mmCIF file of C-alpha atoms and ligand atoms in Angstrom:
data_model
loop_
_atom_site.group_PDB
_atom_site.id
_atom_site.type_symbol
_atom_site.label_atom_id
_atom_site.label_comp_id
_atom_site.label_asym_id
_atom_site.label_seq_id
_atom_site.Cartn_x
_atom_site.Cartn_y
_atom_site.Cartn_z
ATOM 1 C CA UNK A 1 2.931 73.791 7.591
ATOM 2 C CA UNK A 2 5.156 70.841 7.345
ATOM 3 C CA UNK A 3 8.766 72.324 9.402
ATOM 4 C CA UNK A 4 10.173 69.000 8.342
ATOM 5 C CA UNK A 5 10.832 68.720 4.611
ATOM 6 C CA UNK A 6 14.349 69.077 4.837
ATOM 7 C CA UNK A 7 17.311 67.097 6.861
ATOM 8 C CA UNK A 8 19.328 68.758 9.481
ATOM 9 C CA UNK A 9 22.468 66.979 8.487
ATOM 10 C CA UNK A 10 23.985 68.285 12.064
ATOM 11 C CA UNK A 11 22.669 64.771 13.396
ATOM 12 C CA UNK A 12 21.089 61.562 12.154
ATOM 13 C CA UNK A 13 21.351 59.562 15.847
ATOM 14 C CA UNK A 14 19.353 60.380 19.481
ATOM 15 C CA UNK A 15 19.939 58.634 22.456
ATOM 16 C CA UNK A 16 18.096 59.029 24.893
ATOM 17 C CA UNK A 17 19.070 59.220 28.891
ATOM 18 C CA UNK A 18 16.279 58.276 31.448
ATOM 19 C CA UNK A 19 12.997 56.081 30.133
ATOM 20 C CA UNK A 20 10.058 57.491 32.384
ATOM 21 C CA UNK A 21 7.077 59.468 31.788
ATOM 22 C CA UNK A 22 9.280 61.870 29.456
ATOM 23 C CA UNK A 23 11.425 59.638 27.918
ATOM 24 C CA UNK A 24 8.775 57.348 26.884
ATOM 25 C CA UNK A 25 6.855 59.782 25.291
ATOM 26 C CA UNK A 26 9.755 61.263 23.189
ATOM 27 C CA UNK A 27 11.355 57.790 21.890
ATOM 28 C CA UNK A 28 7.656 57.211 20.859
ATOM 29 C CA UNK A 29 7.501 60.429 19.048
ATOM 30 C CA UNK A 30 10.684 60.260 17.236
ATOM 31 C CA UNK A 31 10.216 56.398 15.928
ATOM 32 C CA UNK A 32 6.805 57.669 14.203
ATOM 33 C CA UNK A 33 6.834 61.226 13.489
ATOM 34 C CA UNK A 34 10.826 61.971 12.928
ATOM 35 C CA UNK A 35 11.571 58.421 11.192
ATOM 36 C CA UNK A 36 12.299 60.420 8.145
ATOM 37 C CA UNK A 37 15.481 62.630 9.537
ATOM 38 C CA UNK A 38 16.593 60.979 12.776
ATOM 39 C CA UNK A 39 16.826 57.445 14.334
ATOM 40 C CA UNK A 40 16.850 56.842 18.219
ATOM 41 C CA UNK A 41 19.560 54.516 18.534
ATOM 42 C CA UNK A 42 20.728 53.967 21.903
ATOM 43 C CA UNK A 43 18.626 54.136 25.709
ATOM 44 C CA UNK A 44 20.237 54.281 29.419
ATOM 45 C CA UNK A 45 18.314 54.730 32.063
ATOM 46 C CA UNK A 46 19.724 53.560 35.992
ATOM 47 C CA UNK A 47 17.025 51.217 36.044
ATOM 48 C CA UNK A 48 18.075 48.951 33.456
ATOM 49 C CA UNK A 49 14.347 46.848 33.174
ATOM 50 C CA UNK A 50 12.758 50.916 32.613
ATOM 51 C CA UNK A 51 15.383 50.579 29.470
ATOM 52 C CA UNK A 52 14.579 47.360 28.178
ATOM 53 C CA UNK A 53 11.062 47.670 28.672
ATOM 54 C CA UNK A 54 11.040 51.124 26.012
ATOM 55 C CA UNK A 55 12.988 48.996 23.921
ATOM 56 C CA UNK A 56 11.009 46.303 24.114
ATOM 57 C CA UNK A 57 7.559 48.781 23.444
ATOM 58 C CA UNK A 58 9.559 50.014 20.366
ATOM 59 C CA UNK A 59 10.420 47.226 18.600
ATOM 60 C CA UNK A 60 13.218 48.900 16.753
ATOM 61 C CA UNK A 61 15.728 47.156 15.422
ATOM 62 C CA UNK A 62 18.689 49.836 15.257
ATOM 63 C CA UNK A 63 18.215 50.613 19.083
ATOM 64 C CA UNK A 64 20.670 49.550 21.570
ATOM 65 C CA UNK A 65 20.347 49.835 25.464
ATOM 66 C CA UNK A 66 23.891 51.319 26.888
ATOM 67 C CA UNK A 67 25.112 50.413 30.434
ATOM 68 C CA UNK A 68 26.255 54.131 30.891
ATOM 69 C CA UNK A 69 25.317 57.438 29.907
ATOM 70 C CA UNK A 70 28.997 57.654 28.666
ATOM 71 C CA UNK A 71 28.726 54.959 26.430
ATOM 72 C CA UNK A 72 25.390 56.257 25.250
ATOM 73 C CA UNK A 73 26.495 60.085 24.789
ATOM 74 C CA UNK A 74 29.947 58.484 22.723
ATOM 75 C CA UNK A 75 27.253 56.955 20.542
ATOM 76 C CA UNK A 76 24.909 59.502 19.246
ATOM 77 C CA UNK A 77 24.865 62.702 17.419
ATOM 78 C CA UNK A 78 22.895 64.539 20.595
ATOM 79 C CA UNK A 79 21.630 63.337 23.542
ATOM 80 C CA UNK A 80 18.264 63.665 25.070
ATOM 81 C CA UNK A 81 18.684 63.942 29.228
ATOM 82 C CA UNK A 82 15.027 63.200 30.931
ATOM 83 C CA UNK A 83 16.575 61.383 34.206
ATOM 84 C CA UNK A 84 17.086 63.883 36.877
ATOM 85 C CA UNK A 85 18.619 66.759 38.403
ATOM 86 C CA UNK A 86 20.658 64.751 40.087
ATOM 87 C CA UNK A 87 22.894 63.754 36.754
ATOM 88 C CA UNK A 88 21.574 66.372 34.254
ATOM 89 C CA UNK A 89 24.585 68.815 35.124
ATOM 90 C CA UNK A 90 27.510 65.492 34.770
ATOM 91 C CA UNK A 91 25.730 64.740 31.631
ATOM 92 C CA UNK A 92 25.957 68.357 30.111
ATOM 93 C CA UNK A 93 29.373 68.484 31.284
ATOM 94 C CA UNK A 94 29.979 64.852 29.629
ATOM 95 C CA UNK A 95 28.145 65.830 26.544
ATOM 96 C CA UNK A 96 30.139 69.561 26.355
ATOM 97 C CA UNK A 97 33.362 66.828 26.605
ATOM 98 C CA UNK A 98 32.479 65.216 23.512
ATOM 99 C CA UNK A 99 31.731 67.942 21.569
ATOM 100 C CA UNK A 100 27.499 66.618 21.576
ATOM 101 C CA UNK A 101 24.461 68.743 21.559
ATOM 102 C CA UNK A 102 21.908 67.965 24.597
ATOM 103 C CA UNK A 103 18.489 68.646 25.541
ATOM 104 C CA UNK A 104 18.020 68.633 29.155
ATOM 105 C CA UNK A 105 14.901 68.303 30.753
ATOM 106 C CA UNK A 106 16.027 68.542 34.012
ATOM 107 C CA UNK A 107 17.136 72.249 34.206
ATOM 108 C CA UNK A 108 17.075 72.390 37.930
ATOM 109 C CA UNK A 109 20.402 70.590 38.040
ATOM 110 C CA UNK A 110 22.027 72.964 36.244
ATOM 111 C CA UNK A 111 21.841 76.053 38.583
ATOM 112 C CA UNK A 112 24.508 76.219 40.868
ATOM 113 C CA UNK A 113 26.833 75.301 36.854
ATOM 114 C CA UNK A 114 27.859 78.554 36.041
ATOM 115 C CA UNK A 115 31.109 77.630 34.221
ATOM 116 C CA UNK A 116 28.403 75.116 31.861
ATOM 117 C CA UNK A 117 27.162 78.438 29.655
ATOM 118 C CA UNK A 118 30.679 79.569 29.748
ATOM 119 C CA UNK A 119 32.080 76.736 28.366
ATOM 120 C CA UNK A 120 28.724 76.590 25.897
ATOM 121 C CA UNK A 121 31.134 77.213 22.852
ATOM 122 C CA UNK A 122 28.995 77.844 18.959
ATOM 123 C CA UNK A 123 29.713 74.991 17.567
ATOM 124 C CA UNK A 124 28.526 71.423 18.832
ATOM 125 C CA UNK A 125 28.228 70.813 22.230
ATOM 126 C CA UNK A 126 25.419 73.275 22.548
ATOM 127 C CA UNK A 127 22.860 72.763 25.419
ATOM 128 C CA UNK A 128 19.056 72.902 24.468
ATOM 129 C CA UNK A 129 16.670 73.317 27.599
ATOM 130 C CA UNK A 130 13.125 73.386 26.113
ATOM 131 C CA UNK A 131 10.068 75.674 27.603
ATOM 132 C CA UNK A 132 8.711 72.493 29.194
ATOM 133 C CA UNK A 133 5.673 73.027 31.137
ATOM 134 C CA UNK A 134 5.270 76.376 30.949
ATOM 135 C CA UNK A 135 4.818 79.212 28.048
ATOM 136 C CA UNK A 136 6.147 82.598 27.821
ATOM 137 C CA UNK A 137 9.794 81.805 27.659
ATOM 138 C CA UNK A 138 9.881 83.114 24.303
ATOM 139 C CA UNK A 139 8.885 86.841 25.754
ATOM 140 C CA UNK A 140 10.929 86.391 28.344
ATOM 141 C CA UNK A 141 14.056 86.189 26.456
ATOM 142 C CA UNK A 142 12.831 88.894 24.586
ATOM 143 C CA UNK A 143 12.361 90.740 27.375
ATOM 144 C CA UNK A 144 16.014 89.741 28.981
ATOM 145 C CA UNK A 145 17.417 91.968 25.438
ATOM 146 C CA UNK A 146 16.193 95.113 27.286
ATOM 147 C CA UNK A 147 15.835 95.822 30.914
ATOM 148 C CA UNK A 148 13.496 93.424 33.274
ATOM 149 C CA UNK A 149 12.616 94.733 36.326
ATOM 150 C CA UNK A 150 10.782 91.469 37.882
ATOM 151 C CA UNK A 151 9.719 87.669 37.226
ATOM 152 C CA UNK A 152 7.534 86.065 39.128
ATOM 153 C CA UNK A 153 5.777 82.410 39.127
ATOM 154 C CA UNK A 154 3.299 80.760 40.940
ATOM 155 C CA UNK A 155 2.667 76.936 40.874
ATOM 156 C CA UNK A 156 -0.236 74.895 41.538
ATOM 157 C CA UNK A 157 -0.202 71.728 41.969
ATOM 158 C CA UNK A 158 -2.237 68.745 43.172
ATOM 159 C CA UNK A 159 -1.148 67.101 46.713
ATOM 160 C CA UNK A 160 0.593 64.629 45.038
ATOM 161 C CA UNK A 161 2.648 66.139 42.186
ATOM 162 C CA UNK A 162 4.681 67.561 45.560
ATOM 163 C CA UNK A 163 5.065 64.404 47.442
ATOM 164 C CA UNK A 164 8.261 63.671 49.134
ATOM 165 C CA UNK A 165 9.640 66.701 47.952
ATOM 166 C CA UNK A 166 12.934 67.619 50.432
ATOM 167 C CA UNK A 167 11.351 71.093 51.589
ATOM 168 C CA UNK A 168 8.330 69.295 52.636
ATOM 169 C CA UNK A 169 9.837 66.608 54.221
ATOM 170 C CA UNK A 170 12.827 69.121 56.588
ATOM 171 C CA UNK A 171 9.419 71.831 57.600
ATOM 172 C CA UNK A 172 7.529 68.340 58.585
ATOM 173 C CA UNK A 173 4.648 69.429 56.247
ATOM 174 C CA UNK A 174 2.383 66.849 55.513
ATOM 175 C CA UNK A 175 -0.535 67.406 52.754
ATOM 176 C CA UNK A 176 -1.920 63.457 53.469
ATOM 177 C CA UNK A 177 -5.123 65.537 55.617
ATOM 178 C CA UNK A 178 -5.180 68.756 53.613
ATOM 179 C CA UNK A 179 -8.559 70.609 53.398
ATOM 180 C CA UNK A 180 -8.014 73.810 51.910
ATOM 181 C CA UNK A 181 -6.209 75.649 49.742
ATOM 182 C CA UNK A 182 -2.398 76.014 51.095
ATOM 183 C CA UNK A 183 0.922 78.191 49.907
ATOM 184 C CA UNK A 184 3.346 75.940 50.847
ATOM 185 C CA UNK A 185 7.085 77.602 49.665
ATOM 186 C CA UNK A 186 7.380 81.315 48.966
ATOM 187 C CA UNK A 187 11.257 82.329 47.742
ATOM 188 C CA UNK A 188 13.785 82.596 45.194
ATOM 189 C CA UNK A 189 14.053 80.293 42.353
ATOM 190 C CA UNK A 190 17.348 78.656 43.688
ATOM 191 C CA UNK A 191 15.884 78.109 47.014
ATOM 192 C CA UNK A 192 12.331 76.613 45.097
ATOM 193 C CA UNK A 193 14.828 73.687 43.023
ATOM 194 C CA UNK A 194 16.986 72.822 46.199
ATOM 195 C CA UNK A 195 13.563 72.293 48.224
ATOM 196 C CA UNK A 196 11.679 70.791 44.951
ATOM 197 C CA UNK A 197 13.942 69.195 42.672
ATOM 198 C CA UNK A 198 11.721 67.277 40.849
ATOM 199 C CA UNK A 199 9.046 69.584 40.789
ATOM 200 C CA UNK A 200 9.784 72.776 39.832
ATOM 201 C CA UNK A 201 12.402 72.904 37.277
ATOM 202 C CA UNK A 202 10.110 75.501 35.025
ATOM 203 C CA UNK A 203 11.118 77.985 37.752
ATOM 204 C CA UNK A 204 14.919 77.108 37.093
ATOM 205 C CA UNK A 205 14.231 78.082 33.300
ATOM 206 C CA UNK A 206 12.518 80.901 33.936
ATOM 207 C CA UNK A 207 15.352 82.024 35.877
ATOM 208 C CA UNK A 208 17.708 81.285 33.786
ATOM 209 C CA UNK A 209 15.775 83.154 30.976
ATOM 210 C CA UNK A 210 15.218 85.975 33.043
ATOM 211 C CA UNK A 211 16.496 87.406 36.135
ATOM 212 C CA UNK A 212 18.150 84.395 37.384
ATOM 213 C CA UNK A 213 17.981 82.402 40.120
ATOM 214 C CA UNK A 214 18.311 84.703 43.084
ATOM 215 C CA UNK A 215 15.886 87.400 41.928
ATOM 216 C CA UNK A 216 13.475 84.950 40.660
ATOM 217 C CA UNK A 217 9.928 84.847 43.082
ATOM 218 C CA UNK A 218 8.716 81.647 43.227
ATOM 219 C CA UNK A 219 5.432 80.676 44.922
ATOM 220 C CA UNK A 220 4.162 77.081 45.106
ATOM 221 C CA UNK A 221 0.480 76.056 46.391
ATOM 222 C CA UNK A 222 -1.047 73.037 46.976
ATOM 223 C CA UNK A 223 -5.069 72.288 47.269
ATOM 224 C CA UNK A 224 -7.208 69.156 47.225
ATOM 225 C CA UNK A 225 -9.232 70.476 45.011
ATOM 226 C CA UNK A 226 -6.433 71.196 41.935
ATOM 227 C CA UNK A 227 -7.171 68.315 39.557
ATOM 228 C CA UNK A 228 -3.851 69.912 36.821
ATOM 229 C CA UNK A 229 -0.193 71.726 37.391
ATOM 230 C CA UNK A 230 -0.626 75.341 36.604
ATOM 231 C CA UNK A 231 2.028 77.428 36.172
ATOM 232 C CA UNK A 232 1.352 81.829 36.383
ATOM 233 C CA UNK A 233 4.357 84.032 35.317
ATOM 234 C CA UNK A 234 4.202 87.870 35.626
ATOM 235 C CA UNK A 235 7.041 89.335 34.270
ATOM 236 C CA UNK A 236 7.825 92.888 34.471
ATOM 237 C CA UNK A 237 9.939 95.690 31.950
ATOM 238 C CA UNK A 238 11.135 98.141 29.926
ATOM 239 C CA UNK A 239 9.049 96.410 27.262
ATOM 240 C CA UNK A 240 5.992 96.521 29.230
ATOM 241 C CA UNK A 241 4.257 93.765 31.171
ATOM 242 C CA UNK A 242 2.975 90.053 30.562
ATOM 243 C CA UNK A 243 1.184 87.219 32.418
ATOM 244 C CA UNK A 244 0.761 84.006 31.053
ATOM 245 C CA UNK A 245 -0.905 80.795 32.762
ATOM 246 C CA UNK A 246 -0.708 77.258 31.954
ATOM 247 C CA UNK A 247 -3.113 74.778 32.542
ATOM 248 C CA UNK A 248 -1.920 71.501 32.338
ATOM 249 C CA UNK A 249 -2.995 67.674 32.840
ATOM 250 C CA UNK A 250 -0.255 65.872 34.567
ATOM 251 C CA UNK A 251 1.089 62.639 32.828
ATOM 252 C CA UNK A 252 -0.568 59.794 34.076
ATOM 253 C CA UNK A 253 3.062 57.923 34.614
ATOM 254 C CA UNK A 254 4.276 60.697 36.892
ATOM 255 C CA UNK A 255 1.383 63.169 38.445
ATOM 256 C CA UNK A 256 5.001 65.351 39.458
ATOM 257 C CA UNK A 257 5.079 66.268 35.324
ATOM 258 C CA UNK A 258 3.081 67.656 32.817
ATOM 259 C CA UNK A 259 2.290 66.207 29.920
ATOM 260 C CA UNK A 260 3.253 69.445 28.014
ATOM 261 C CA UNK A 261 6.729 69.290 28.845
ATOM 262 C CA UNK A 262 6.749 65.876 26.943
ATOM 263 C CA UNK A 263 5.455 67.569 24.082
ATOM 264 C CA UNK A 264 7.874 70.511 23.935
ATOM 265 C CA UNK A 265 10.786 68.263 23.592
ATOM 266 C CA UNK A 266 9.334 66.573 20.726
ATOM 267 C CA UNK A 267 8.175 70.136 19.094
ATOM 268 C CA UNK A 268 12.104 71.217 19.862
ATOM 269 C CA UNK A 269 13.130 68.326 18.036
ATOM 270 C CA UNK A 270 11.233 69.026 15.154
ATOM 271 C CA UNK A 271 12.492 72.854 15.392
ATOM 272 C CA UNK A 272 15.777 71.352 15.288
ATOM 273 C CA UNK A 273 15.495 69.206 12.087
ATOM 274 C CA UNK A 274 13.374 71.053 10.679
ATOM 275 C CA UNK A 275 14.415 74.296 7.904
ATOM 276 C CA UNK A 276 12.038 76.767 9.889
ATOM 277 C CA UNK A 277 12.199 78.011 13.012
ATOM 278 C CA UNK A 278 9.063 79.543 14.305
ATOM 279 C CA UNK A 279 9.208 81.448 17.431
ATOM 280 C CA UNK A 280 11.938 83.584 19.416
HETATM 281 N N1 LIG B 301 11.663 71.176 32.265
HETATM 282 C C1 LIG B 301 10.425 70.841 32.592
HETATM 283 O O1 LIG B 301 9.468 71.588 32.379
HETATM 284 C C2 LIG B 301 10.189 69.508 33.233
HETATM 285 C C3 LIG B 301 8.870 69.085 33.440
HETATM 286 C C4 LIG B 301 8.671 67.841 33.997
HETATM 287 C C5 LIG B 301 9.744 67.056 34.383
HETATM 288 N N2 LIG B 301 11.007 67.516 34.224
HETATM 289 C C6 LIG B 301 12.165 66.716 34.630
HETATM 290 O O2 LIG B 301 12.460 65.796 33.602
HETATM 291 C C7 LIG B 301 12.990 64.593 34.175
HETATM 292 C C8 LIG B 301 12.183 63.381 33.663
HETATM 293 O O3 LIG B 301 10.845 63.511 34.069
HETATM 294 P P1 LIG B 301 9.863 62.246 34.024
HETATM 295 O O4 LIG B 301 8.522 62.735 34.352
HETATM 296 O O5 LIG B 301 10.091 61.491 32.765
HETATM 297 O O6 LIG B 301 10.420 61.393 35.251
HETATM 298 P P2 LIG B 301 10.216 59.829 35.513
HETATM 299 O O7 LIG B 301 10.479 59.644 36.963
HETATM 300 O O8 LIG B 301 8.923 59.361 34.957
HETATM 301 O O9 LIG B 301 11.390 59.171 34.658
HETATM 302 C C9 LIG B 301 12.735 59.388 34.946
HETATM 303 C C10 LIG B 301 13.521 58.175 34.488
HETATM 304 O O10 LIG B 301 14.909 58.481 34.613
HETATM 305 C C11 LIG B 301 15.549 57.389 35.275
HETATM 306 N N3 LIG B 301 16.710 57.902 36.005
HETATM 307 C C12 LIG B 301 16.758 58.502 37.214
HETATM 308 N N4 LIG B 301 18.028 58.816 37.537
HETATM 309 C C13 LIG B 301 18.796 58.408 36.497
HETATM 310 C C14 LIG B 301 20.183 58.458 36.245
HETATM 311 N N5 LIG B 301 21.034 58.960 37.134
HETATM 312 N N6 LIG B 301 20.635 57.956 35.064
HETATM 313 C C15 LIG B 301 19.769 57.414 34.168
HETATM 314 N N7 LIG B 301 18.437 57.326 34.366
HETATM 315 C C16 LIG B 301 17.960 57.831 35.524
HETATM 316 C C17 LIG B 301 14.499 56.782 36.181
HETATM 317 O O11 LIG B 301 14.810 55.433 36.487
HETATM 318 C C18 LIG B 301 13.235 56.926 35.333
HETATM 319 O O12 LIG B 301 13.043 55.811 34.488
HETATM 320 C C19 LIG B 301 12.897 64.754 35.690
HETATM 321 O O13 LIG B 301 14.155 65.147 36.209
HETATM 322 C C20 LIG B 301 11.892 65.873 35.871
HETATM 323 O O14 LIG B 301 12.126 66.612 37.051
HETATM 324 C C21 LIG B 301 11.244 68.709 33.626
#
């Protein structure tokens, strides 16, 4: 069914902060498959030749590169944040400023920002974190409408979609000579983003679809024999009980991500423009 007949009239311009794996993907997306309702119109990213090179690739006329994300957010209709964890919370905050909606990718960073969803008002401004890599946030938020007793997740991942991650590198744990199968982090979901920023960030949404972050399990293992990222949630409630597992292929630009979590921000995007919504 085509979700896209109509224009959302709520915005006609996407910029789009950070130009990796991600952001590549989605400016792609949006230049052949949303051309009818939306333009991207302005890139940042902090390494300025990873902005000009997208532009370059895209060959679109109306696209500007910015030299901040303030000047890109004070450009746009709604923002697109795929940088990192490190900025995703400044640029909410920015974007809540402004009065612009923004997808973040990089939920982790927004944690420890309680007074963000307070200030989240109705109108624009509104913060869209998509499911990303994993599925079953739909049930989850179901779930969340009634009493949940427990969420847990368990991540697999190859050696090196966990490399130079902070936990490994304070607990000297080095995965260069692994043989076997290894649990490498068991904890809470705040604990998992501090030690794996740039690894983990579906455990930060499930948390903050759930339980949140302190009564979130979290369980990440590593093996030299995992060729994708798999992600295992078992949540737990009044409603009864599910367990979902992804299987995914990591993107060949950046073994640390999934290609799936590409592809929900483009399917969000179409949700967004589009006159149905499918889904909870
Ligand atoms: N929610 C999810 O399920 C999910 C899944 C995968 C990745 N992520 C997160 O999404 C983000 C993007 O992932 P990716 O695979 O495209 O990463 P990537 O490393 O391939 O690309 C990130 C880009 O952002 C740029 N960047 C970094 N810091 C920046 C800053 N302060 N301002 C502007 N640009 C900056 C980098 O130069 C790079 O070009 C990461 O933070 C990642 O952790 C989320």
């Amino acid at each position: 069914m085509d979700q896209n007949s109509e224009t959302n009239p709520e915005f006609k311009t996407i910029g789009l902060i950070g130009c990796g794996a991600i952001g590549g993907r989605v400016a792609r997306f949006i230049q052949s498959e949303l051309k009818q309702q939306a333009s991207l119109t302005a890139l940042f990213d902090v390494v300025e030749t990873s902005a000009r090179d997208l532009l370059q690739s895209l060959q679109e006329p109306g696209c500007q590169l910015c030299t901040s994300f303030q000047d890109l957010i004070s450009s746009v209709d709604l923002v697109i944040e795929a940088a990192s964890p490190a900025v995703s919370a400044e640029i909410a905050e920015a974007c809540q400023r402004a009065g612009k909606d923004v997808i973040i990718m990089s939920v982790g960073g927004l944690l420890d920002k309680e007074s963000l969803w307070e200030q989240a008002g109705s109108g624009k401004g509104r913060i869209y974190v998509p499911s990303g890599a994993i599925a079953g946030i739909d049930c989850v938020h179901a779930a969340a409408v009634a009493n949940i007793e427990s969420v847990q997740i368990t991540t697999r991942k190859p050696p090196k979609g966990l490399a130079g991650a902070p936990y490994l590198v304070e607990n000297n744990i080095s995965l260069n000579d692994l043989q076997e199968e290894r649990v490498v982090f068991q904890g809470s979901a705040r604990e998992a983003v501090k030690g794996f920023p740039k690894n983990i960030n579906v455990s930060a949404l499930l948390s903050l679809a759930g339980l949140g972050p302190d009564k979130t399990t979290v369980r990440i293992i590593t093996s030299p024999e995992y060729t994708r990222n798999s992600h295992e949630i078992k949540v737990v409630g009044d409603f009864g009980e599910v367990t979902t597992r992804t299987e995914n292929v990591p993107d060949p630009s950046n073994p640390r991500t999934s290609y799936l979590a590409a592809l929900s921000v483009c399917a969000l995007l179409k949700k967004m423009l589009g006159p149905i919504r499918l889904g909870t």
